[in-house]
mmCIF file of N, CA and C in Angstrom:
data_model
loop_
_atom_site.group_PDB
_atom_site.id
_atom_site.type_symbol
_atom_site.label_atom_id
_atom_site.label_comp_id
_atom_site.label_asym_id
_atom_site.label_seq_id
_atom_site.Cartn_x
_atom_site.Cartn_y
_atom_site.Cartn_z
ATOM 1 N N MET P 1 -7.712 12.245 16.559
ATOM 2 C CA MET P 1 -6.943 11.369 15.694
ATOM 3 C C MET P 1 -7.892 10.319 15.118
ATOM 4 N N SER P 2 -7.892 10.165 13.803
ATOM 5 C CA SER P 2 -8.783 9.197 13.167
ATOM 6 C C SER P 2 -8.306 7.777 13.439
ATOM 7 N N GLU P 3 -9.219 6.823 13.252
ATOM 8 C CA GLU P 3 -8.850 5.419 13.473
ATOM 9 C C GLU P 3 -7.739 4.996 12.529
ATOM 10 N N SER P 4 -7.789 5.454 11.271
ATOM 11 C CA SER P 4 -6.740 5.052 10.336
ATOM 12 C C SER P 4 -5.402 5.659 10.729
ATOM 13 N N THR P 5 -5.399 6.901 11.158
ATOM 14 C CA THR P 5 -4.159 7.541 11.571
ATOM 15 C C THR P 5 -3.600 6.888 12.820
ATOM 16 N N SER P 6 -4.466 6.530 13.769
ATOM 17 C CA SER P 6 -3.969 5.900 14.990
ATOM 18 C C SER P 6 -3.293 4.569 14.664
ATOM 19 N N TYR P 7 -3.801 3.819 13.693
ATOM 20 C CA TYR P 7 -3.145 2.564 13.318
ATOM 21 C C TYR P 7 -1.778 2.844 12.702
ATOM 22 N N LEU P 8 -1.709 3.814 11.804
ATOM 23 C CA LEU P 8 -0.433 4.104 11.163
ATOM 24 C C LEU P 8 0.603 4.562 12.182
ATOM 25 N N ASN P 9 0.177 5.161 13.281
ATOM 26 C CA ASN P 9 1.123 5.571 14.318
ATOM 27 C C ASN P 9 1.803 4.377 14.970
ATOM 28 N N ARG P 10 1.258 3.176 14.821
ATOM 29 C CA ARG P 10 1.859 1.982 15.405
ATOM 30 C C ARG P 10 2.959 1.388 14.535
ATOM 31 N N THR P 11 3.126 1.864 13.317
ATOM 32 C CA THR P 11 4.214 1.353 12.487
ATOM 33 C C THR P 11 5.496 2.079 12.864
ATOM 34 N N SER P 12 6.624 1.460 12.600
ATOM 35 C CA SER P 12 7.894 1.999 13.077
ATOM 36 C C SER P 12 8.479 3.082 12.173
ATOM 37 N N ARG P 13 8.077 3.109 10.921
ATOM 38 C CA ARG P 13 8.620 4.130 10.029
ATOM 39 C C ARG P 13 7.639 4.430 8.906
ATOM 40 N N TYR P 14 7.935 5.512 8.201
ATOM 41 C CA TYR P 14 7.045 6.002 7.158
ATOM 42 C C TYR P 14 7.841 6.374 5.923
ATOM 43 N N VAL P 15 7.172 6.310 4.788
ATOM 44 C CA VAL P 15 7.759 6.764 3.537
ATOM 45 C C VAL P 15 6.710 7.544 2.764
ATOM 46 N N GLN P 16 7.189 8.371 1.872
ATOM 47 C CA GLN P 16 6.336 8.978 0.865
ATOM 48 C C GLN P 16 6.539 8.138 -0.382
ATOM 49 N N ILE P 17 5.479 7.916 -1.152
ATOM 50 C CA ILE P 17 5.578 7.100 -2.362
ATOM 51 C C ILE P 17 5.370 7.998 -3.574
ATOM 52 N N ALA P 18 6.411 8.116 -4.399
ATOM 53 C CA ALA P 18 6.342 8.918 -5.616
ATOM 54 C C ALA P 18 6.418 7.995 -6.823
ATOM 55 N N ASN P 19 5.636 8.305 -7.838
ATOM 56 C CA ASN P 19 5.717 7.588 -9.107
ATOM 57 C C ASN P 19 6.620 8.415 -10.014
ATOM 58 N N ASP P 20 7.875 7.993 -10.146
ATOM 59 C CA ASP P 20 8.837 8.741 -10.958
ATOM 60 C C ASP P 20 8.497 8.704 -12.442
ATOM 61 N N THR P 21 7.860 7.645 -12.900
ATOM 62 C CA THR P 21 7.492 7.529 -14.308
ATOM 63 C C THR P 21 6.449 8.568 -14.694
ATOM 64 N N ARG P 22 5.491 8.820 -13.819
ATOM 65 C CA ARG P 22 4.367 9.727 -14.113
ATOM 66 C C ARG P 22 4.501 11.084 -13.419
ATOM 67 N N ASN P 23 5.541 11.243 -12.586
ATOM 68 C CA ASN P 23 5.726 12.476 -11.822
ATOM 69 C C ASN P 23 4.500 12.791 -10.957
ATOM 70 N N THR P 24 4.030 11.771 -10.231
ATOM 71 C CA THR P 24 2.888 11.926 -9.335
ATOM 72 C C THR P 24 3.243 11.363 -7.963
ATOM 73 N N THR P 25 2.421 11.684 -6.983
ATOM 74 C CA THR P 25 2.599 11.168 -5.628
ATOM 75 C C THR P 25 1.430 10.258 -5.290
ATOM 76 N N LEU P 26 1.731 9.030 -4.874
ATOM 77 C CA LEU P 26 0.688 8.077 -4.508
ATOM 78 C C LEU P 26 0.314 8.183 -3.040
ATOM 79 N N ALA P 27 1.294 8.463 -2.177
ATOM 80 C CA ALA P 27 1.025 8.592 -0.740
ATOM 81 C C ALA P 27 2.042 9.539 -0.127
ATOM 82 N N THR P 28 1.568 10.417 0.741
ATOM 83 C CA THR P 28 2.467 11.328 1.444
ATOM 84 C C THR P 28 2.857 10.783 2.810
ATOM 85 N N ARG P 29 2.051 9.865 3.336
ATOM 86 C CA ARG P 29 2.323 9.273 4.654
ATOM 87 C C ARG P 29 1.970 7.792 4.596
ATOM 88 N N CYS P 30 2.944 6.990 4.246
ATOM 89 C CA CYS P 30 2.733 5.557 4.052
ATOM 90 C C CYS P 30 3.482 4.795 5.139
ATOM 91 N N GLY P 31 2.747 4.093 5.980
ATOM 92 C CA GLY P 31 3.374 3.270 7.007
ATOM 93 C C GLY P 31 4.077 2.083 6.375
ATOM 94 N N VAL P 32 5.155 1.652 6.998
ATOM 95 C CA VAL P 32 5.908 0.494 6.516
ATOM 96 C C VAL P 32 5.679 -0.664 7.478
ATOM 97 N N ALA P 33 5.068 -1.724 6.977
ATOM 98 C CA ALA P 33 4.832 -2.935 7.769
ATOM 99 C C ALA P 33 5.944 -3.916 7.438
ATOM 100 N N ASP P 34 6.937 -3.994 8.327
ATOM 101 C CA ASP P 34 8.094 -4.837 8.042
ATOM 102 C C ASP P 34 8.420 -5.810 9.163
ATOM 103 N N SER P 35 7.527 -5.951 10.121
ATOM 104 C CA SER P 35 7.693 -6.954 11.175
ATOM 105 C C SER P 35 6.603 -8.011 11.004
ATOM 106 N N PHE P 36 6.769 -9.142 11.657
ATOM 107 C CA PHE P 36 5.755 -10.187 11.557
ATOM 108 C C PHE P 36 4.383 -9.636 11.932
ATOM 109 N N TRP P 37 4.303 -8.938 13.053
ATOM 110 C CA TRP P 37 3.012 -8.446 13.542
ATOM 111 C C TRP P 37 2.398 -7.416 12.604
ATOM 112 N N THR P 38 3.148 -6.408 12.167
ATOM 113 C CA THR P 38 2.564 -5.372 11.310
ATOM 114 C C THR P 38 2.212 -5.928 9.935
ATOM 115 N N ARG P 39 2.994 -6.882 9.437
ATOM 116 C CA ARG P 39 2.652 -7.514 8.156
ATOM 117 C C ARG P 39 1.395 -8.353 8.287
ATOM 118 N N TRP P 40 1.271 -9.103 9.381
ATOM 119 C CA TRP P 40 0.090 -9.947 9.585
ATOM 120 C C TRP P 40 -1.155 -9.083 9.751
ATOM 121 N N ARG P 41 -1.056 -8.012 10.518
ATOM 122 C CA ARG P 41 -2.202 -7.152 10.827
ATOM 123 C C ARG P 41 -2.664 -6.371 9.603
ATOM 124 N N GLY P 42 -1.706 -5.845 8.839
ATOM 125 C CA GLY P 42 -2.073 -5.069 7.659
ATOM 126 C C GLY P 42 -3.100 -4.006 7.988
ATOM 127 N N LEU P 43 -4.174 -3.957 7.206
ATOM 128 C CA LEU P 43 -5.245 -2.985 7.426
ATOM 129 C C LEU P 43 -6.504 -3.629 8.001
ATOM 130 N N MET P 44 -6.388 -4.868 8.482
ATOM 131 C CA MET P 44 -7.566 -5.551 9.030
ATOM 132 C C MET P 44 -8.190 -4.728 10.154
ATOM 133 N N GLY P 45 -9.503 -4.576 10.093
ATOM 134 C CA GLY P 45 -10.241 -3.896 11.144
ATOM 135 C C GLY P 45 -10.241 -2.385 11.047
ATOM 136 N N GLN P 46 -9.474 -1.820 10.128
ATOM 137 C CA GLN P 46 -9.448 -0.370 9.980
ATOM 138 C C GLN P 46 -10.755 0.122 9.376
ATOM 139 N N ALA P 47 -11.170 1.318 9.760
ATOM 140 C CA ALA P 47 -12.383 1.916 9.207
ATOM 141 C C ALA P 47 -12.134 2.478 7.814
ATOM 142 N N GLN P 48 -10.925 2.980 7.567
ATOM 143 C CA GLN P 48 -10.607 3.602 6.285
ATOM 144 C C GLN P 48 -9.121 3.899 6.195
ATOM 145 N N LEU P 49 -8.698 4.289 5.017
ATOM 146 C CA LEU P 49 -7.394 4.918 4.802
ATOM 147 C C LEU P 49 -7.698 6.335 4.355
ATOM 148 N N ALA P 50 -7.142 7.318 5.013
ATOM 149 C CA ALA P 50 -7.369 8.709 4.634
ATOM 150 C C ALA P 50 -6.602 9.029 3.353
ATOM 151 N N SER P 51 -7.017 10.077 2.692
ATOM 152 C CA SER P 51 -6.322 10.543 1.502
ATOM 153 C C SER P 51 -4.862 10.810 1.842
ATOM 154 N N GLY P 52 -3.954 10.331 1.006
ATOM 155 C CA GLY P 52 -2.528 10.520 1.227
ATOM 156 C C GLY P 52 -1.871 9.432 2.055
ATOM 157 N N GLU P 53 -2.673 8.566 2.676
ATOM 158 C CA GLU P 53 -2.122 7.485 3.486
ATOM 159 C C GLU P 53 -1.957 6.221 2.655
ATOM 160 N N GLY P 54 -1.196 5.284 3.190
ATOM 161 C CA GLY P 54 -1.012 3.992 2.561
ATOM 162 C C GLY P 54 -0.283 3.068 3.509
ATOM 163 N N LEU P 55 -0.121 1.831 3.077
ATOM 164 C CA LEU P 55 0.643 0.854 3.845
ATOM 165 C C LEU P 55 1.510 0.069 2.869
ATOM 166 N N LEU P 56 2.814 0.052 3.128
ATOM 167 C CA LEU P 56 3.770 -0.707 2.331
ATOM 168 C C LEU P 56 4.163 -1.933 3.135
ATOM 169 N N ILE P 57 3.897 -3.123 2.599
ATOM 170 C CA ILE P 57 4.173 -4.376 3.299
ATOM 171 C C ILE P 57 5.398 -5.021 2.652
ATOM 172 N N VAL P 58 6.471 -5.176 3.454
ATOM 173 C CA VAL P 58 7.725 -5.749 2.955
ATOM 174 C C VAL P 58 8.297 -6.751 3.952
ATOM 175 N N PRO P 59 8.841 -7.858 3.530
ATOM 176 C CA PRO P 59 8.673 -8.413 2.189
ATOM 177 C C PRO P 59 7.297 -9.064 2.075
ATOM 178 N N GLU P 60 6.750 -9.066 0.905
ATOM 179 C CA GLU P 60 5.440 -9.690 0.687
ATOM 180 C C GLU P 60 5.209 -9.856 -0.802
ATOM 181 N N TRP P 61 4.493 -10.913 -1.175
ATOM 182 C CA TRP P 61 4.141 -11.136 -2.581
ATOM 183 C C TRP P 61 2.657 -11.434 -2.765
ATOM 184 N N SER P 62 1.914 -11.602 -1.661
ATOM 185 C CA SER P 62 0.469 -11.826 -1.778
ATOM 186 C C SER P 62 -0.224 -11.230 -0.561
ATOM 187 N N ILE P 63 -1.511 -10.972 -0.710
ATOM 188 C CA ILE P 63 -2.305 -10.408 0.384
ATOM 189 C C ILE P 63 -3.692 -11.029 0.365
ATOM 190 N N HIS P 64 -4.462 -10.710 1.396
ATOM 191 C CA HIS P 64 -5.898 -10.993 1.412
ATOM 192 C C HIS P 64 -6.579 -9.744 1.939
ATOM 193 N N THR P 65 -7.883 -9.684 1.787
ATOM 194 C CA THR P 65 -8.623 -8.535 2.319
ATOM 195 C C THR P 65 -9.688 -8.976 3.317
ATOM 196 N N PHE P 66 -9.482 -10.125 3.942
ATOM 197 C CA PHE P 66 -10.409 -10.568 4.979
ATOM 198 C C PHE P 66 -10.401 -9.573 6.138
ATOM 199 N N PHE P 67 -11.557 -9.394 6.741
ATOM 200 C CA PHE P 67 -11.741 -8.526 7.912
ATOM 201 C C PHE P 67 -11.455 -7.058 7.617
ATOM 202 N N MET P 68 -11.461 -6.698 6.346
ATOM 203 C CA MET P 68 -11.339 -5.286 5.979
ATOM 204 C C MET P 68 -12.731 -4.744 5.718
ATOM 205 N N ARG P 69 -12.882 -3.436 5.864
ATOM 206 C CA ARG P 69 -14.192 -2.792 5.746
ATOM 207 C C ARG P 69 -14.339 -1.943 4.493
ATOM 208 N N PHE P 70 -13.300 -1.887 3.672
ATOM 209 C CA PHE P 70 -13.329 -0.972 2.530
ATOM 210 C C PHE P 70 -12.440 -1.518 1.422
ATOM 211 N N ALA P 71 -12.705 -1.051 0.214
ATOM 212 C CA ALA P 71 -11.888 -1.439 -0.941
ATOM 213 C C ALA P 71 -10.564 -0.674 -0.905
ATOM 214 N N ILE P 72 -9.531 -1.290 -1.469
ATOM 215 C CA ILE P 72 -8.218 -0.641 -1.556
ATOM 216 C C ILE P 72 -7.635 -0.844 -2.950
ATOM 217 N N ASP P 73 -6.785 0.088 -3.347
ATOM 218 C CA ASP P 73 -5.952 -0.106 -4.524
ATOM 219 C C ASP P 73 -4.696 -0.836 -4.064
ATOM 220 N N VAL P 74 -4.232 -1.788 -4.865
ATOM 221 C CA VAL P 74 -3.059 -2.579 -4.495
ATOM 222 C C VAL P 74 -2.065 -2.585 -5.659
ATOM 223 N N ALA P 75 -0.799 -2.334 -5.316
ATOM 224 C CA ALA P 75 0.286 -2.414 -6.296
ATOM 225 C C ALA P 75 1.337 -3.380 -5.772
ATOM 226 N N PHE P 76 1.702 -4.348 -6.589
ATOM 227 C CA PHE P 76 2.776 -5.281 -6.254
ATOM 228 C C PHE P 76 4.055 -4.762 -6.896
ATOM 229 N N LEU P 77 5.124 -4.688 -6.095
ATOM 230 C CA LEU P 77 6.385 -4.105 -6.544
ATOM 231 C C LEU P 77 7.503 -5.135 -6.520
ATOM 232 N N ASP P 78 8.441 -5.011 -7.466
ATOM 233 C CA ASP P 78 9.617 -5.875 -7.445
ATOM 234 C C ASP P 78 10.697 -5.244 -6.562
ATOM 235 N N HIS P 79 11.897 -5.822 -6.568
ATOM 236 C CA HIS P 79 12.987 -5.329 -5.715
ATOM 237 C C HIS P 79 13.477 -3.939 -6.107
ATOM 238 N N GLU P 80 13.205 -3.504 -7.322
ATOM 239 C CA GLU P 80 13.599 -2.163 -7.766
ATOM 240 C C GLU P 80 12.441 -1.176 -7.689
ATOM 241 N N GLN P 81 11.378 -1.543 -7.020
ATOM 242 C CA GLN P 81 10.161 -0.733 -6.867
ATOM 243 C C GLN P 81 9.458 -0.459 -8.201
ATOM 244 N N ARG P 82 9.562 -1.404 -9.110
ATOM 245 C CA ARG P 82 8.781 -1.333 -10.348
ATOM 246 C C ARG P 82 7.455 -2.031 -10.113
ATOM 247 N N VAL P 83 6.405 -1.464 -10.672
ATOM 248 C CA VAL P 83 5.072 -2.026 -10.512
ATOM 249 C C VAL P 83 4.948 -3.274 -11.381
ATOM 250 N N LEU P 84 4.682 -4.411 -10.733
ATOM 251 C CA LEU P 84 4.500 -5.682 -11.444
ATOM 252 C C LEU P 84 3.045 -5.932 -11.797
ATOM 253 N N LYS P 85 2.157 -5.582 -10.870
ATOM 254 C CA LYS P 85 0.740 -5.873 -11.057
ATOM 255 C C LYS P 85 -0.071 -4.884 -10.239
ATOM 256 N N LEU P 86 -1.231 -4.510 -10.774
ATOM 257 C CA LEU P 86 -2.133 -3.573 -10.098
ATOM 258 C C LEU P 86 -3.510 -4.190 -9.913
ATOM 259 N N TYR P 87 -4.095 -3.939 -8.771
ATOM 260 C CA TYR P 87 -5.481 -4.310 -8.496
ATOM 261 C C TYR P 87 -6.208 -3.059 -8.026
ATOM 262 N N PRO P 88 -6.884 -2.343 -8.922
ATOM 263 C CA PRO P 88 -7.630 -1.170 -8.474
ATOM 264 C C PRO P 88 -8.909 -1.587 -7.749
ATOM 265 N N ALA P 89 -9.208 -0.878 -6.679
ATOM 266 C CA ALA P 89 -10.454 -1.059 -5.912
ATOM 267 C C ALA P 89 -10.719 -2.522 -5.562
ATOM 268 N N LEU P 90 -9.717 -3.194 -5.020
ATOM 269 C CA LEU P 90 -9.871 -4.586 -4.585
ATOM 270 C C LEU P 90 -10.861 -4.612 -3.421
ATOM 271 N N PRO P 91 -11.974 -5.324 -3.560
ATOM 272 C CA PRO P 91 -13.002 -5.296 -2.517
ATOM 273 C C PRO P 91 -12.590 -6.069 -1.268
ATOM 274 N N PRO P 92 -13.224 -5.738 -0.137
ATOM 275 C CA PRO P 92 -12.926 -6.468 1.097
ATOM 276 C C PRO P 92 -13.385 -7.918 1.013
ATOM 277 N N ASN P 93 -12.789 -8.741 1.876
ATOM 278 C CA ASN P 93 -13.168 -10.144 2.061
ATOM 279 C C ASN P 93 -12.927 -11.028 0.846
ATOM 280 N N ARG P 94 -11.842 -10.756 0.136
ATOM 281 C CA ARG P 94 -11.402 -11.629 -0.961
ATOM 282 C C ARG P 94 -10.319 -12.548 -0.431
ATOM 283 N N PRO P 95 -10.211 -13.765 -0.979
ATOM 284 C CA PRO P 95 -9.217 -14.707 -0.471
ATOM 285 C C PRO P 95 -7.801 -14.149 -0.510
ATOM 286 N N TYR P 96 -7.298 -13.764 -1.664
ATOM 287 C CA TYR P 96 -5.985 -13.137 -1.758
ATOM 288 C C TYR P 96 -5.716 -12.720 -3.189
ATOM 289 N N ALA P 97 -4.755 -11.854 -3.305
ATOM 290 C CA ALA P 97 -4.259 -11.436 -4.604
ATOM 291 C C ALA P 97 -2.744 -11.515 -4.524
ATOM 292 N N GLY P 98 -2.111 -11.847 -5.616
ATOM 293 C CA GLY P 98 -0.661 -11.971 -5.569
ATOM 294 C C GLY P 98 -0.015 -11.665 -6.903
ATOM 295 N N ALA P 99 1.311 -11.574 -6.878
ATOM 296 C CA ALA P 99 2.088 -11.360 -8.092
ATOM 297 C C ALA P 99 3.410 -12.098 -7.944
ATOM 298 N N TRP P 100 3.669 -13.010 -8.847
ATOM 299 C CA TRP P 100 4.903 -13.778 -8.819
ATOM 300 C C TRP P 100 6.087 -12.825 -8.979
ATOM 301 N N GLY P 101 7.077 -12.962 -8.117
ATOM 302 C CA GLY P 101 8.267 -12.126 -8.173
ATOM 303 C C GLY P 101 8.166 -10.827 -7.398
ATOM 304 N N ALA P 102 7.027 -10.585 -6.753
ATOM 305 C CA ALA P 102 6.870 -9.346 -5.982
ATOM 306 C C ALA P 102 7.716 -9.388 -4.717
ATOM 307 N N ALA P 103 8.225 -8.231 -4.340
ATOM 308 C CA ALA P 103 9.007 -8.084 -3.113
ATOM 309 C C ALA P 103 8.264 -7.258 -2.074
ATOM 310 N N ALA P 104 7.263 -6.496 -2.517
ATOM 311 C CA ALA P 104 6.508 -5.629 -1.611
ATOM 312 C C ALA P 104 5.112 -5.406 -2.168
ATOM 313 N N VAL P 105 4.209 -5.056 -1.264
ATOM 314 C CA VAL P 105 2.835 -4.745 -1.639
ATOM 315 C C VAL P 105 2.507 -3.360 -1.093
ATOM 316 N N LEU P 106 1.955 -2.516 -1.949
ATOM 317 C CA LEU P 106 1.535 -1.180 -1.561
ATOM 318 C C LEU P 106 0.015 -1.137 -1.551
ATOM 319 N N GLU P 107 -0.564 -0.796 -0.392
ATOM 320 C CA GLU P 107 -2.013 -0.681 -0.244
ATOM 321 C C GLU P 107 -2.367 0.794 -0.098
ATOM 322 N N LEU P 108 -3.311 1.242 -0.915
ATOM 323 C CA LEU P 108 -3.685 2.653 -0.992
ATOM 324 C C LEU P 108 -5.199 2.808 -0.973
ATOM 325 N N PRO P 109 -5.703 4.007 -0.670
ATOM 326 C CA PRO P 109 -7.145 4.219 -0.781
ATOM 327 C C PRO P 109 -7.613 3.942 -2.214
ATOM 328 N N ALA P 110 -8.788 3.365 -2.346
ATOM 329 C CA ALA P 110 -9.336 3.086 -3.677
ATOM 330 C C ALA P 110 -9.410 4.384 -4.480
ATOM 331 N N GLY P 111 -8.986 4.314 -5.734
ATOM 332 C CA GLY P 111 -9.027 5.462 -6.626
ATOM 333 C C GLY P 111 -7.675 6.104 -6.879
ATOM 334 N N VAL P 112 -6.676 5.801 -6.062
ATOM 335 C CA VAL P 112 -5.355 6.425 -6.216
ATOM 336 C C VAL P 112 -4.676 5.960 -7.502
ATOM 337 N N ILE P 113 -4.792 4.681 -7.833
ATOM 338 C CA ILE P 113 -4.161 4.169 -9.059
ATOM 339 C C ILE P 113 -4.689 4.929 -10.278
ATOM 340 N N ALA P 114 -5.998 5.085 -10.362
ATOM 341 C CA ALA P 114 -6.590 5.803 -11.496
ATOM 342 C C ALA P 114 -6.225 7.287 -11.465
ATOM 343 N N ALA P 115 -6.293 7.906 -10.294
ATOM 344 C CA ALA P 115 -6.027 9.346 -10.175
ATOM 345 C C ALA P 115 -4.592 9.704 -10.543
ATOM 346 N N THR P 116 -3.661 8.788 -10.314
ATOM 347 C CA THR P 116 -2.247 9.044 -10.614
ATOM 348 C C THR P 116 -1.809 8.418 -11.936
ATOM 349 N N ALA P 117 -2.729 7.754 -12.621
ATOM 350 C CA ALA P 117 -2.454 7.084 -13.906
ATOM 351 C C ALA P 117 -1.327 6.063 -13.793
ATOM 352 N N THR P 118 -1.177 5.472 -12.617
ATOM 353 C CA THR P 118 -0.132 4.474 -12.390
ATOM 354 C C THR P 118 -0.410 3.226 -13.221
ATOM 355 N N GLU P 119 0.639 2.696 -13.854
ATOM 356 C CA GLU P 119 0.513 1.521 -14.708
ATOM 357 C C GLU P 119 1.611 0.511 -14.395
ATOM 358 N N THR P 120 1.381 -0.724 -14.828
ATOM 359 C CA THR P 120 2.398 -1.766 -14.719
ATOM 360 C C THR P 120 3.671 -1.281 -15.414
ATOM 361 N N GLY P 121 4.814 -1.491 -14.767
ATOM 362 C CA GLY P 121 6.092 -1.062 -15.312
ATOM 363 C C GLY P 121 6.581 0.270 -14.770
ATOM 364 N N ASP P 122 5.695 1.054 -14.156
ATOM 365 C CA ASP P 122 6.110 2.339 -13.585
ATOM 366 C C ASP P 122 7.119 2.118 -12.464
ATOM 367 N N HIS P 123 8.017 3.081 -12.292
ATOM 368 C CA HIS P 123 9.003 3.027 -11.207
ATOM 369 C C HIS P 123 8.538 3.933 -10.072
ATOM 370 N N LEU P 124 8.419 3.344 -8.868
ATOM 371 C CA LEU P 124 8.043 4.110 -7.687
ATOM 372 C C LEU P 124 9.281 4.381 -6.848
ATOM 373 N N ARG P 125 9.279 5.526 -6.180
ATOM 374 C CA ARG P 125 10.390 5.896 -5.303
ATOM 375 C C ARG P 125 9.864 6.023 -3.882
ATOM 376 N N LEU P 126 10.596 5.418 -2.940
ATOM 377 C CA LEU P 126 10.246 5.463 -1.526
ATOM 378 C C LEU P 126 11.113 6.527 -0.873
ATOM 379 N N ILE P 127 10.475 7.560 -0.340
ATOM 380 C CA ILE P 127 11.189 8.680 0.256
ATOM 381 C C ILE P 127 10.989 8.621 1.765
ATOM 382 N N PRO P 128 12.046 8.347 2.544
ATOM 383 C CA PRO P 128 11.893 8.266 3.997
ATOM 384 C C PRO P 128 11.366 9.582 4.562
ATOM 385 N N ARG P 129 10.523 9.470 5.600
ATOM 386 C CA ARG P 129 10.005 10.667 6.252
ATOM 387 C C ARG P 129 9.747 10.378 7.713
ATOM 388 N N GLU P 130 9.587 11.423 8.465
ATOM 389 C CA GLU P 130 9.294 11.305 9.890
ATOM 390 C C GLU P 130 7.804 11.051 10.081
ATOM 391 N N PRO P 131 7.438 10.374 11.185
ATOM 392 C CA PRO P 131 6.006 10.175 11.472
ATOM 393 C C PRO P 131 5.356 11.475 11.686
#
């Protein structure tokens, strides 16, 4: 089991993230960080996010990348899962990034935003799945 997978196993639930606007999939196994501890921990200390993995932090409107070892793509979502703001390849150890009005933050491996052509205004769908 990889270090990134072992961390995702500590989250209580998972979703698949589909971009309905572009008919693409951003993550097939996205952990949901919805408790104080999982939201605070985020991806700090992780070695990587594997292809198809992600972390959805709810509720949240800003993040930081302190104590992270790799760049991530970040999408800020409103209450209807519309993309408000995108940060492709956000480098580690930045103070924070945020989006006014965001209800959730989606963290993905760097390159997913470009590979899926995801843009501001796109509608994402959260599909519940088993771990």
